[in-house]
mmCIF file of C-alpha atoms in Angstrom:
data_model
loop_
_atom_site.group_PDB
_atom_site.id
_atom_site.type_symbol
_atom_site.label_atom_id
_atom_site.label_comp_id
_atom_site.label_asym_id
_atom_site.label_seq_id
_atom_site.Cartn_x
_atom_site.Cartn_y
_atom_site.Cartn_z
ATOM 1 C CA MET A 21 8.882 14.508 5.986
ATOM 2 C CA VAL A 22 8.020 10.791 5.908
ATOM 3 C CA GLY A 23 4.735 11.463 4.065
ATOM 4 C CA ARG A 24 6.431 13.706 1.521
ATOM 5 C CA ILE A 25 9.181 11.157 0.687
ATOM 6 C CA LEU A 26 6.748 8.306 0.349
ATOM 7 C CA SER A 27 4.215 10.273 -1.737
ATOM 8 C CA GLU A 28 6.976 11.163 -4.196
ATOM 9 C CA ASP A 29 7.847 7.461 -4.466
ATOM 10 C CA LEU A 30 4.205 6.576 -5.163
ATOM 11 C CA ALA A 31 3.800 9.267 -7.745
ATOM 12 C CA SER A 32 6.609 7.682 -9.776
ATOM 13 C CA VAL A 33 5.517 4.016 -9.396
ATOM 14 C CA ASP A 34 3.944 3.810 -12.848
ATOM 15 C CA ASP A 35 6.896 5.505 -14.538
ATOM 16 C CA ASP A 36 9.324 3.242 -12.755
ATOM 17 C CA ALA A 37 7.370 0.133 -13.816
ATOM 18 C CA ALA A 38 7.354 1.267 -17.424
ATOM 19 C CA GLU A 39 10.937 2.390 -17.676
ATOM 20 C CA GLY A 40 12.604 -0.133 -15.349
ATOM 21 C CA GLU A 41 13.881 1.752 -12.350
ATOM 22 C CA GLY A 42 17.369 0.674 -11.347
ATOM 23 C CA ALA A 43 17.998 -1.379 -8.235
ATOM 24 C CA ALA A 44 20.481 1.252 -6.945
ATOM 25 C CA GLU A 45 17.821 3.961 -7.185
ATOM 26 C CA ARG A 46 15.329 1.794 -5.285
ATOM 27 C CA ARG A 47 17.863 1.241 -2.527
ATOM 28 C CA ARG A 48 18.568 4.981 -2.401
ATOM 29 C CA ARG A 49 14.892 5.782 -1.939
ATOM 30 C CA LEU A 50 14.593 3.120 0.760
ATOM 31 C CA ARG A 51 17.623 4.583 2.631
ATOM 32 C CA ALA A 52 16.040 8.056 2.513
ATOM 33 C CA LEU A 53 12.878 6.707 4.007
ATOM 34 C CA VAL A 54 14.729 4.719 6.627
ATOM 35 C CA THR A 55 16.551 7.826 7.782
ATOM 36 C CA ALA A 56 13.333 9.831 8.034
ATOM 37 C CA LEU A 57 11.591 6.993 9.879
ATOM 38 C CA GLY A 58 14.464 6.596 12.332
ATOM 39 C CA THR A 59 14.105 10.239 13.345
ATOM 40 C CA SER A 60 10.361 9.916 13.682
ATOM 41 C CA ALA A 61 10.583 6.673 15.729
ATOM 42 C CA ARG A 62 13.035 8.272 18.171
ATOM 43 C CA SER A 63 10.537 11.110 18.710
ATOM 44 C CA ALA A 64 7.723 8.627 19.373
ATOM 45 C CA GLY A 65 9.645 6.772 22.070
ATOM 46 C CA LEU A 66 10.268 3.037 22.605
ATOM 47 C CA ARG A 67 6.862 2.254 24.057
ATOM 48 C CA GLY A 68 4.917 3.775 21.142
ATOM 49 C CA VAL A 69 7.092 2.040 18.608
ATOM 50 C CA ALA A 70 6.982 -1.397 20.288
ATOM 51 C CA ALA A 71 3.167 -1.293 20.651
ATOM 52 C CA GLY A 72 2.723 -0.567 16.943
ATOM 53 C CA ARG A 73 1.035 2.761 17.712
ATOM 54 C CA TRP A 74 3.773 4.810 15.984
ATOM 55 C CA LEU A 75 3.631 2.629 12.860
ATOM 56 C CA SER A 76 -0.168 2.959 12.537
ATOM 57 C CA GLU A 77 -0.301 6.685 13.371
ATOM 58 C CA THR A 78 2.530 7.446 10.903
ATOM 59 C CA PHE A 79 0.699 5.608 8.155
ATOM 60 C CA ALA A 80 -2.805 6.889 8.891
ATOM 61 C CA GLU A 81 -1.805 10.530 9.482
ATOM 62 C CA GLU A 82 1.261 11.133 7.331
ATOM 63 C CA ILE A 83 1.133 8.654 4.510
ATOM 64 C CA ALA A 84 -2.368 7.417 3.588
ATOM 65 C CA PRO A 85 -3.815 10.962 3.089
ATOM 66 C CA ARG A 86 -1.036 11.605 0.561
ATOM 67 C CA VAL A 87 -1.435 8.472 -1.534
ATOM 68 C CA PRO A 88 -2.225 9.663 -5.101
ATOM 69 C CA ILE A 89 -5.369 7.966 -6.392
ATOM 70 C CA ARG A 90 -6.254 8.485 -10.095
ATOM 71 C CA ASP A 91 -9.874 8.522 -11.244
ATOM 72 C CA HIS A 92 -11.252 6.224 -13.962
ATOM 73 C CA ALA A 93 -10.755 8.675 -16.847
ATOM 74 C CA THR A 94 -7.130 9.438 -15.791
ATOM 75 C CA LEU A 95 -6.330 5.733 -15.491
ATOM 76 C CA VAL A 96 -7.613 5.057 -18.974
ATOM 77 C CA ARG A 97 -5.654 8.020 -20.391
ATOM 78 C CA HIS A 98 -2.415 6.978 -18.616
ATOM 79 C CA HIS A 99 -2.713 3.466 -20.016
ATOM 80 C CA GLY A 100 -3.257 4.239 -23.684
ATOM 81 C CA GLY A 101 -6.969 3.558 -23.738
ATOM 82 C CA LEU A 102 -6.990 0.324 -21.796
ATOM 83 C CA ASP A 103 -10.144 -0.242 -19.744
ATOM 84 C CA GLY A 104 -12.064 -2.923 -17.828
ATOM 85 C CA GLU A 105 -10.330 -6.141 -16.872
ATOM 86 C CA GLU A 106 -7.313 -5.429 -19.083
ATOM 87 C CA LEU A 107 -6.688 -2.202 -17.189
ATOM 88 C CA ALA A 108 -7.249 -3.896 -13.843
ATOM 89 C CA ASP A 109 -4.646 -6.511 -14.854
ATOM 90 C CA ALA A 110 -2.209 -3.735 -15.764
ATOM 91 C CA LEU A 111 -2.728 -1.956 -12.401
ATOM 92 C CA GLN A 112 -2.236 -5.216 -10.517
ATOM 93 C CA ARG A 113 0.933 -6.010 -12.454
ATOM 94 C CA THR A 114 2.416 -2.568 -11.706
ATOM 95 C CA ALA A 115 1.649 -2.821 -7.981
ATOM 96 C CA VAL A 116 3.059 -6.386 -7.827
ATOM 97 C CA ARG A 117 6.282 -5.290 -9.541
ATOM 98 C CA ALA A 118 6.543 -2.321 -7.126
ATOM 99 C CA THR A 119 6.150 -4.347 -3.905
ATOM 100 C CA THR A 120 8.469 -7.067 -5.282
ATOM 101 C CA ALA A 121 11.070 -4.408 -5.921
ATOM 102 C CA VAL A 122 10.686 -3.113 -2.353
ATOM 103 C CA GLY A 123 11.278 -6.609 -0.908
ATOM 104 C CA MET A 124 14.321 -7.141 -3.120
ATOM 105 C CA ALA A 125 15.762 -3.687 -2.257
ATOM 106 C CA GLY A 126 15.253 -4.344 1.474
ATOM 107 C CA GLY A 127 16.859 -7.761 1.163
ATOM 108 C CA ALA A 128 19.827 -6.188 -0.663
ATOM 109 C CA LEU A 129 20.311 -3.695 2.138
ATOM 110 C CA SER A 130 20.107 -6.587 4.603
ATOM 111 C CA ALA A 131 22.893 -8.386 2.731
ATOM 112 C CA VAL A 132 25.111 -5.354 3.245
ATOM 113 C CA GLN A 133 24.225 -5.302 6.949
ATOM 114 C CA TRP A 134 25.178 -8.963 7.342
ATOM 115 C CA ALA A 135 28.581 -8.069 5.937
ATOM 116 C CA ALA A 136 28.879 -5.147 8.375
ATOM 117 C CA PRO A 137 27.060 -6.230 11.594
ATOM 118 C CA PRO A 138 27.106 -2.787 13.302
ATOM 119 C CA LEU A 139 24.689 -1.602 10.601
ATOM 120 C CA LEU A 140 22.066 -4.033 11.889
ATOM 121 C CA LEU A 141 21.194 -1.266 14.354
ATOM 122 C CA GLY A 142 19.223 0.254 11.463
ATOM 123 C CA THR A 143 17.169 -2.906 10.859
ATOM 124 C CA PRO A 144 13.978 -1.850 12.724
ATOM 125 C CA ALA A 145 13.715 1.400 10.738
ATOM 126 C CA ARG A 146 14.405 -0.482 7.480
ATOM 127 C CA LEU A 147 11.663 -3.003 8.249
ATOM 128 C CA ALA A 148 9.281 -0.166 9.052
ATOM 129 C CA ALA A 149 10.177 1.556 5.798
ATOM 130 C CA GLU A 150 9.502 -1.612 3.767
ATOM 131 C CA THR A 151 6.214 -2.139 5.615
ATOM 132 C CA LEU A 152 4.968 1.406 5.001
ATOM 133 C CA LEU A 153 6.061 1.374 1.339
ATOM 134 C CA VAL A 154 4.341 -1.926 0.604
ATOM 135 C CA ALA A 155 1.170 -0.846 2.460
ATOM 136 C CA ALA A 156 1.075 2.472 0.537
ATOM 137 C CA VAL A 157 1.458 0.777 -2.821
ATOM 138 C CA GLU A 158 -1.363 -1.646 -1.982
ATOM 139 C CA VAL A 159 -3.672 1.161 -0.751
ATOM 140 C CA LYS A 160 -3.010 3.029 -4.014
ATOM 141 C CA LEU A 161 -3.855 -0.142 -5.997
ATOM 142 C CA ILE A 162 -7.061 -0.736 -4.062
ATOM 143 C CA GLY A 163 -8.130 2.887 -4.436
ATOM 144 C CA GLU A 164 -7.561 2.867 -8.169
ATOM 145 C CA LEU A 165 -9.366 -0.455 -8.582
ATOM 146 C CA HIS A 166 -12.413 1.112 -6.897
ATOM 147 C CA GLU A 167 -12.194 3.989 -9.306
ATOM 148 C CA LEU A 168 -11.827 1.624 -12.276
ATOM 149 C CA TYR A 169 -14.886 -0.492 -11.301
ATOM 150 C CA ASP A 170 -16.916 2.709 -10.903
ATOM 151 C CA ALA A 171 -17.208 2.156 -7.124
ATOM 152 C CA PRO A 172 -15.361 5.236 -5.778
ATOM 153 C CA VAL A 173 -15.667 6.022 -2.082
ATOM 154 C CA ALA A 174 -18.107 8.921 -1.803
ATOM 155 C CA SER A 175 -16.536 11.719 0.175
ATOM 156 C CA ASP A 176 -16.188 15.467 0.479
ATOM 157 C CA GLY A 177 -12.449 15.416 -0.205
ATOM 158 C CA ALA A 178 -9.317 13.355 -0.790
ATOM 159 C CA LEU A 179 -8.704 12.887 2.956
ATOM 160 C CA ARG A 180 -12.024 11.095 3.616
ATOM 161 C CA ARG A 181 -11.799 9.229 0.301
ATOM 162 C CA ASN A 182 -8.339 7.831 1.104
ATOM 163 C CA ALA A 183 -9.531 6.909 4.605
ATOM 164 C CA GLY A 184 -12.181 4.697 2.941
ATOM 165 C CA TYR A 185 -9.550 3.023 0.722
ATOM 166 C CA LEU A 186 -7.348 2.566 3.766
ATOM 167 C CA GLY A 187 -10.200 0.740 5.452
ATOM 168 C CA ALA A 188 -10.612 -1.461 2.384
ATOM 169 C CA TRP A 189 -6.920 -2.371 2.532
ATOM 170 C CA VAL A 190 -7.060 -3.153 6.271
ATOM 171 C CA HIS A 191 -9.983 -5.568 5.748
ATOM 172 C CA ARG A 192 -8.773 -6.831 2.356
ATOM 173 C CA ARG A 193 -12.153 -6.250 0.729
ATOM 174 C CA GLY A 194 -13.965 -4.028 -1.716
ATOM 175 C CA VAL A 195 -16.023 -1.181 -0.330
ATOM 176 C CA ASP A 196 -19.635 -1.027 -1.479
ATOM 177 C CA PRO A 197 -20.320 2.594 -2.612
ATOM 178 C CA THR A 198 -24.063 2.102 -2.015
ATOM 179 C CA LYS A 199 -23.363 1.658 1.730
ATOM 180 C CA PRO A 200 -21.569 4.780 2.917
ATOM 181 C CA GLU A 201 -22.180 3.921 6.539
ATOM 182 C CA GLU A 202 -20.116 0.693 6.042
ATOM 183 C CA THR A 203 -17.258 2.761 4.602
ATOM 184 C CA LEU A 204 -17.381 5.057 7.625
ATOM 185 C CA LEU A 205 -17.138 2.095 10.050
ATOM 186 C CA LEU A 206 -14.178 0.639 8.158
ATOM 187 C CA ALA A 207 -12.279 3.941 8.228
ATOM 188 C CA VAL A 208 -12.778 5.671 11.560
ATOM 189 C CA GLY A 209 -13.132 4.884 15.228
ATOM 190 C CA ALA A 210 -11.185 2.913 17.807
ATOM 191 C CA ALA A 211 -11.882 -0.466 16.138
ATOM 192 C CA ALA A 212 -10.571 0.843 12.824
ATOM 193 C CA LYS A 213 -7.347 2.093 14.485
ATOM 194 C CA THR A 214 -6.839 -1.270 16.166
ATOM 195 C CA ALA A 215 -7.431 -3.136 12.902
ATOM 196 C CA LEU A 216 -4.922 -0.882 11.110
ATOM 197 C CA ARG A 217 -2.286 -1.451 13.788
ATOM 198 C CA ASP A 218 -2.784 -5.210 13.624
ATOM 199 C CA ARG A 219 -2.686 -5.272 9.832
ATOM 200 C CA LEU A 220 0.573 -3.271 9.752
ATOM 201 C CA LEU A 221 2.210 -5.441 12.413
ATOM 202 C CA ARG A 222 1.336 -8.565 10.404
ATOM 203 C CA LEU A 223 2.886 -6.964 7.359
ATOM 204 C CA LEU A 224 5.962 -6.035 9.398
ATOM 205 C CA GLY A 225 6.297 -9.673 10.451
ATOM 206 C CA ARG A 226 6.003 -10.729 6.808
ATOM 207 C CA ASN A 227 8.885 -8.436 5.936
ATOM 208 C CA LEU A 228 11.209 -10.256 8.312
ATOM 209 C CA THR A 229 11.880 -12.582 5.371
ATOM 210 C CA THR A 230 14.141 -9.911 3.904
ATOM 211 C CA MET A 231 16.615 -10.302 6.814
ATOM 212 C CA GLY A 232 18.228 -13.476 5.425
ATOM 213 C CA PRO A 233 22.051 -13.374 4.972
ATOM 214 C CA TYR A 234 23.683 -12.374 1.695
ATOM 215 C CA LEU A 235 21.053 -12.203 -1.067
ATOM 216 C CA THR A 236 18.664 -14.838 0.265
ATOM 217 C CA GLY A 237 16.612 -12.095 1.897
ATOM 218 C CA ALA A 238 16.243 -10.213 -1.330
ATOM 219 C CA VAL A 239 14.889 -13.271 -3.128
ATOM 220 C CA ALA A 240 12.558 -14.244 -0.274
ATOM 221 C CA GLY A 241 11.314 -10.724 0.262
ATOM 222 C CA GLY A 242 10.534 -10.248 -3.436
ATOM 223 C CA ILE A 243 8.624 -13.556 -3.654
ATOM 224 C CA VAL A 244 6.591 -13.008 -0.495
ATOM 225 C CA ASN A 245 5.538 -9.473 -1.508
ATOM 226 C CA ARG A 246 4.658 -10.573 -5.027
ATOM 227 C CA LEU A 247 2.352 -13.304 -3.786
ATOM 228 C CA ALA A 248 0.740 -11.236 -1.039
ATOM 229 C CA THR A 249 0.037 -8.169 -3.205
ATOM 230 C CA GLY A 250 -1.396 -10.376 -5.962
ATOM 231 C CA ALA A 251 -3.659 -12.107 -3.422
ATOM 232 C CA VAL A 252 -5.129 -8.920 -1.962
ATOM 233 C CA ALA A 253 -5.663 -7.476 -5.445
ATOM 234 C CA SER A 254 -7.482 -10.598 -6.617
ATOM 235 C CA ARG A 255 -9.690 -10.623 -3.554
ATOM 236 C CA VAL A 256 -10.665 -6.916 -3.880
ATOM 237 C CA ARG A 257 -11.290 -7.283 -7.634
ATOM 238 C CA ALA A 258 -13.616 -10.245 -7.009
ATOM 239 C CA ASP A 259 -15.573 -8.117 -4.508
ATOM 240 C CA LEU A 260 -15.821 -5.150 -6.879
ATOM 241 C CA ARG A 261 -16.870 -7.344 -9.833
ATOM 242 C CA ALA A 262 -19.611 -8.902 -7.744
ATOM 243 C CA GLN A 263 -20.835 -5.513 -6.607
ATOM 244 C CA SER A 264 -20.771 -4.249 -10.187
ATOM 245 C CA ILE A 265 -22.922 -7.144 -11.385
ATOM 246 C CA ALA A 266 -25.356 -6.639 -8.510
ATOM 247 C CA ARG A 267 -25.748 -2.958 -9.342
ATOM 248 C CA ARG A 268 -26.410 -3.709 -13.009
ATOM 249 C CA GLU A 269 -28.996 -6.377 -12.171
ATOM 250 C CA ALA A 270 -30.802 -4.374 -9.440
ATOM 251 C CA PRO A 271 -34.264 -3.232 -10.564
ATOM 252 C CA GLU A 272 -34.512 0.464 -11.230
ATOM 253 C CA GLU A 273 -36.589 2.432 -8.736
ATOM 254 C CA LEU A 274 -39.810 3.760 -10.237
ATOM 255 C CA GLU A 275 -40.306 7.513 -10.030
ATOM 256 C CA PRO A 276 -43.326 8.490 -7.909
#
């Protein structure tokens, strides 16, 4: 349920950015995700939720595999022929607008909760919803940047491919397609699970800024998300550009 709701949100991110999705619609989507997450968290139990295990398992198993990643040709087609750095700029702007909107929508809901304190009982689920939404938007961005820079994660299916992009998001770096063993280490194993949990918990802590009274949380949440998403995008793009230059300058292997 959680994965389906969030994947539908992600599929419409580009349309929303182009057409200007209304704030009321963003809050409606966030409420739907909060409700689904509340049910899931109750099933997981207090210990699993408090340790961050539920958050990381929900993201890795239900959400990340469903993140829609467009290939290079599709990205160019969807952006009217844009390519290269101009297209990378457009992808980054779209993702930044999306995570900014999530922060502002969460802050607006928090403002309502301050006016009606009993509703603060829903705050943990709301923070989890914001965290998972922002993480999913950033994973989508990182995946599509890899596709754009002709550095797609080599895999035998979307599940393994998205796991590679999830690893890139966790470590805030570009994945080198010429080193598949590195991609595997980033994406699977106990260390990868621990790194994912820690990354999500840090993001959850960042989203505490949306809990300010009245509309201060909306402003703060929007600003924090905008800066953080822009920073991770710039870092990954720098990695991918460097890898692209290295591949072009590498001497071609002579055929025997």
